[in-house]
Short mmCIF file of C-alpha atoms in Angstrom, two decimals:
data_model
loop_
_atom_site.label_atom_id
_atom_site.label_comp_id
_atom_site.label_asym_id
_atom_site.label_seq_id
_atom_site.Cartn_x
_atom_site.Cartn_y
_atom_site.Cartn_z
CA MET C 1 0.00 0.00 0.00
CA HIS C 2 2.79 2.33 0.86
CA PHE C 3 4.36 1.56 -2.53
CA PHE C 4 1.25 2.64 -4.44
CA GLN C 5 1.04 5.91 -2.50
CA GLU C 6 4.62 6.79 -3.41
CA PHE C 7 3.94 5.88 -7.05
CA ARG C 8 0.92 8.19 -7.22
CA THR C 9 2.92 10.99 -5.60
CA GLU C 10 5.74 10.67 -8.15
CA THR C 11 3.22 10.52 -11.00
CA LYS C 12 1.60 13.72 -9.78
CA LEU C 13 4.99 15.44 -9.61
CA LEU C 14 5.84 14.33 -13.14
CA LEU C 15 2.49 15.59 -14.43
CA LEU C 16 3.00 18.91 -12.68
CA VAL C 17 6.49 19.25 -14.16
CA ALA C 18 5.19 18.34 -17.64
CA ILE C 19 2.36 20.86 -17.34
CA ALA C 20 4.82 23.53 -16.18
CA VAL C 21 7.12 22.82 -19.13
CA VAL C 22 4.21 23.05 -21.59
CA ILE C 23 3.08 26.34 -20.02
CA LEU C 24 6.62 27.76 -20.25
CA VAL C 25 6.99 26.71 -23.89
CA LEU C 26 3.61 28.13 -24.88
CA GLY C 27 4.35 31.34 -22.96
CA GLY C 28 7.69 31.74 -24.68
CA VAL C 29 6.14 31.28 -28.11
CA LEU C 30 3.43 33.80 -27.27
CA LEU C 31 5.98 36.33 -26.04
CA LEU C 32 8.01 35.93 -29.22
CA LYS C 33 4.95 36.53 -31.38
CA VAL C 34 3.91 39.59 -29.37
CA GLY C 35 7.43 40.99 -29.33
CA LEU C 36 8.15 40.59 -33.01
CA GLY C 37 4.67 41.43 -34.23
CA PRO C 38 3.40 40.58 -37.68
CA SER C 39 6.08 40.74 -40.34
CA SER C 40 5.49 43.43 -42.94
CA PRO C 41 7.32 43.83 -46.23
CA THR C 42 10.03 46.51 -46.30
CA PRO C 43 8.78 49.44 -48.36
CA PRO C 44 10.81 49.98 -51.53
CA PRO C 45 13.08 53.04 -51.61
CA PRO C 46 11.45 56.08 -53.20
CA ALA C 47 12.10 56.36 -56.90
CA PRO C 48 14.44 59.22 -57.81
CA ALA C 49 12.60 62.28 -59.04
CA PRO C 50 13.07 62.82 -62.75
CA SER C 51 15.56 65.56 -63.43
CA PRO C 52 13.86 68.69 -64.75
CA GLN C 53 14.34 69.14 -68.45
CA ALA C 54 15.09 72.52 -69.91
CA GLN C 55 12.11 73.62 -71.90
CA THR C 56 12.77 75.80 -74.85
CA GLU C 57 9.94 78.12 -75.65
CA GLU C 58 9.43 78.46 -79.37
CA VAL C 59 8.47 81.92 -80.47
CA ASP C 60 5.36 82.12 -82.62
CA THR C 61 6.54 83.74 -85.85
CA SER C 62 3.14 83.70 -87.58
CA ALA C 63 2.60 87.40 -86.79
CA TRP C 64 6.12 88.44 -87.77
CA GLN C 65 6.89 90.62 -90.76
CA THR C 66 8.58 89.17 -93.83
CA TYR C 67 11.45 90.74 -95.72
CA ARG C 68 12.04 89.39 -99.22
CA ASN C 69 14.84 90.33 -101.60
CA ASP C 70 14.42 88.92 -105.10
CA GLU C 71 17.62 90.48 -106.41
CA PHE C 72 19.80 88.53 -103.99
CA GLY C 73 17.41 85.60 -103.61
CA PHE C 74 16.56 85.37 -99.93
CA GLU C 75 13.70 85.84 -97.51
CA VAL C 76 13.59 86.22 -93.74
CA LYS C 77 11.03 86.93 -91.02
CA TYR C 78 11.55 89.37 -88.16
CA PRO C 79 9.54 90.53 -85.09
CA LYS C 80 6.70 92.95 -85.75
CA ASN C 81 8.21 95.50 -83.37
CA PHE C 82 11.40 95.63 -85.48
CA VAL C 83 12.14 97.96 -88.38
CA ASN C 84 14.58 97.40 -91.22
CA LYS C 85 16.87 99.73 -93.09
CA GLU C 86 19.33 99.07 -95.89
CA TYR C 87 22.82 100.43 -95.39
CA PRO C 88 25.58 101.22 -97.91
CA SER C 89 27.39 98.13 -99.15
CA GLY C 90 31.13 97.72 -98.91
CA ILE C 91 31.40 98.09 -95.15
CA ARG C 92 32.63 94.49 -95.00
CA SER C 93 35.05 92.89 -97.45
CA SER C 94 33.44 92.11 -100.83
CA GLU C 95 30.01 93.09 -99.50
CA VAL C 96 27.47 94.01 -102.20
CA PHE C 97 24.32 94.39 -100.09
CA GLY C 98 23.43 94.98 -96.46
CA ILE C 99 20.26 95.44 -94.41
CA GLN C 100 19.79 96.09 -90.70
CA PHE C 101 16.95 94.98 -88.40
CA VAL C 102 16.50 96.74 -85.08
CA ASP C 103 13.93 97.01 -82.29
CA GLN C 104 11.87 100.20 -82.59
CA LYS C 105 12.62 101.07 -78.96
CA TRP C 106 16.17 102.01 -79.89
CA GLY C 107 16.82 105.48 -81.23
CA GLU C 108 19.73 106.58 -83.31
CA GLY C 109 23.10 105.41 -82.09
CA HIS C 110 25.21 102.33 -81.60
CA TYR C 111 22.41 100.02 -80.52
CA PRO C 112 22.02 96.23 -80.66
CA SER C 113 20.93 95.12 -84.12
CA LEU C 114 20.84 92.25 -86.58
CA THR C 115 22.30 92.64 -90.05
CA ILE C 116 22.16 90.49 -93.17
CA SER C 117 24.78 91.12 -95.81
CA VAL C 118 25.55 89.51 -99.14
CA ILE C 119 29.20 88.93 -100.01
CA GLU C 120 30.42 88.08 -103.50
CA THR C 121 33.36 85.71 -103.25
CA GLU C 122 34.56 82.34 -104.48
CA LEU C 123 35.70 81.48 -100.95
CA SER C 124 33.89 79.11 -98.62
CA PRO C 125 32.60 80.50 -95.31
CA ARG C 126 35.68 79.32 -93.40
CA GLU C 127 38.12 80.47 -96.11
CA TRP C 128 36.52 83.92 -96.14
CA LEU C 129 36.69 84.14 -92.36
CA GLU C 130 40.35 83.18 -92.21
CA LYS C 131 41.27 85.59 -95.03
CA TYR C 132 39.54 88.68 -93.68
CA SER C 133 39.74 88.17 -89.92
CA ASP C 134 42.20 86.92 -87.33
CA PRO C 135 41.48 84.62 -84.40
CA VAL C 136 41.49 86.13 -80.93
CA SER C 137 45.00 85.68 -79.56
CA GLU C 138 45.70 84.58 -76.00
CA SER C 139 48.28 86.51 -74.01
CA SER C 140 51.25 84.57 -72.69
CA PRO C 141 52.06 84.73 -68.96
CA GLY C 142 53.90 87.96 -68.21
CA ASP C 143 52.66 89.77 -71.34
CA ILE C 144 50.76 93.00 -71.04
CA PRO C 145 47.14 92.03 -71.78
CA GLU C 146 45.71 93.57 -74.93
CA PRO C 147 42.03 93.99 -75.82
CA ALA C 148 40.69 90.81 -77.41
CA VAL C 149 39.88 91.53 -81.05
CA GLY C 150 39.08 89.03 -83.78
CA TYR C 151 36.98 85.87 -84.04
CA ARG C 152 36.56 82.80 -81.86
CA ASN C 153 34.49 79.60 -81.59
CA ALA C 154 34.22 79.03 -85.35
CA GLN C 155 32.17 75.87 -85.96
CA ASP C 156 30.98 74.27 -89.19
CA THR C 157 27.22 73.81 -89.34
CA ILE C 158 24.28 73.45 -91.73
CA VAL C 159 21.53 76.03 -92.28
CA ASN C 160 18.56 74.97 -94.40
CA GLY C 161 20.67 72.30 -96.06
CA ARG C 162 23.50 74.71 -96.93
CA THR C 163 27.08 74.67 -95.71
CA ALA C 164 27.51 77.33 -93.03
CA LEU C 165 29.81 78.53 -90.28
CA SER C 166 28.82 79.90 -86.88
CA VAL C 167 31.36 82.23 -85.27
CA GLU C 168 31.73 85.00 -82.70
CA PHE C 169 33.36 88.30 -83.62
CA ILE C 170 34.89 90.56 -80.98
CA ALA C 171 35.72 94.24 -81.54
CA THR C 172 36.84 96.98 -79.18
CA SER C 173 33.32 98.37 -78.75
CA ASP C 174 31.02 95.40 -79.40
CA MET C 175 30.74 91.71 -80.16
CA SER C 176 28.48 89.65 -82.39
CA ASN C 177 27.17 86.15 -82.98
CA SER C 178 27.41 85.43 -86.68
CA THR C 179 26.47 82.82 -89.22
CA LEU C 180 28.02 82.65 -92.69
CA ILE C 181 25.88 80.67 -95.15
CA GLN C 182 27.11 79.36 -98.48
CA GLY C 183 24.79 80.54 -101.25
CA GLU C 184 24.85 80.11 -105.00
CA SER C 185 26.59 82.18 -107.69
CA ASN C 186 29.70 82.72 -105.56
CA ARG C 187 27.82 84.39 -102.72
CA LEU C 188 27.96 84.19 -98.95
CA TYR C 189 25.13 85.39 -96.73
CA HIS C 190 26.30 86.85 -93.44
CA ILE C 191 23.74 87.06 -90.61
CA ASP C 192 25.18 89.04 -87.72
CA ALA C 193 23.56 89.70 -84.29
CA ILE C 194 25.49 92.66 -82.91
CA SER C 195 25.61 93.61 -79.24
CA SER C 196 26.85 96.97 -78.03
CA GLY C 197 27.44 98.98 -74.89
CA LEU C 198 23.71 99.71 -74.81
CA GLY C 199 22.80 96.04 -74.50
CA ASP C 200 22.93 92.59 -76.06
CA PHE C 201 20.92 91.51 -79.07
CA PRO C 202 18.54 88.83 -77.70
CA GLN C 203 19.95 85.38 -78.41
CA GLU C 204 16.46 83.87 -78.76
CA ALA C 205 15.47 86.48 -81.35
CA TYR C 206 18.69 85.84 -83.27
CA SER C 207 18.07 82.08 -83.32
CA GLN C 208 14.44 82.51 -84.39
CA ILE C 209 15.26 84.98 -87.17
CA LEU C 210 18.03 82.68 -88.39
CA SER C 211 15.59 79.75 -88.44
CA THR C 212 13.28 81.66 -90.83
CA PHE C 213 16.02 82.53 -93.33
CA ARG C 214 15.59 80.78 -96.66
CA PHE C 215 16.64 81.12 -100.27
CA VAL C 216 14.05 82.04 -102.93
CA ASP C 217 14.10 81.79 -106.71
#
C-alpha cells in the first residue's frame, strides 16, 4: 500500500512538471509573437525624381513681318516690333548688299541690331573668315594684356541644307554672334547679331530669325 502511494505521488509530480514545461513553452512562443509582431514587407526606396528638363519656348513667328529680296534671292522673317533699313554696301570685305533689323525702342546710335549682308566671293565661309579676320589671340604669362579683337568659336554647321559657319566676332566696342551661309553664284550670306554697350541683341530672337532665313528663286 505504501508503494502505491509513493507511485501516485511521483506521478503527480511528473504531471505537474510536464504541465509547467508546456506552459513555459507556450508562454515563450506567445511572447516571441507579441514581441516581433506581424512581419510586414520593407517598403521599396522612393524612386528618384526625374531631373527637370530645360524647356525651350518656341516663339510664334506667324505674326512676324517678312522681308524678301528677289535680287539677292533670300527671304527672312523678323519681329513685328522691329524695323529694317538698308545700309551702304562695302562696309565688309566684298560686301554688295546689307540690311539692318533693329527694335523700334532704340533710337539713333550704336544700338544692338541684326544685319544680313551679301558677299560676293569664291571662298567658302571658313576660307573667307580666315582671309579677312584673325582669331582672338591669347596673351602669354607675363605679357601686357591687350584687348581681345578678332573671331573665336568658329564651328561648321548646316543652315537649311546649306554649308555654313557659326562664329563669334569681338571688336573693341562690341561683339556679335554670326552665321556665314554658303549661297549660289559665288555668294555668302552673313547674318550678324550685334551687341553693343547699350545692351545685347537677344539670343532667342537671333536664333528665331536665323531659323526663318531661306533662299528664294
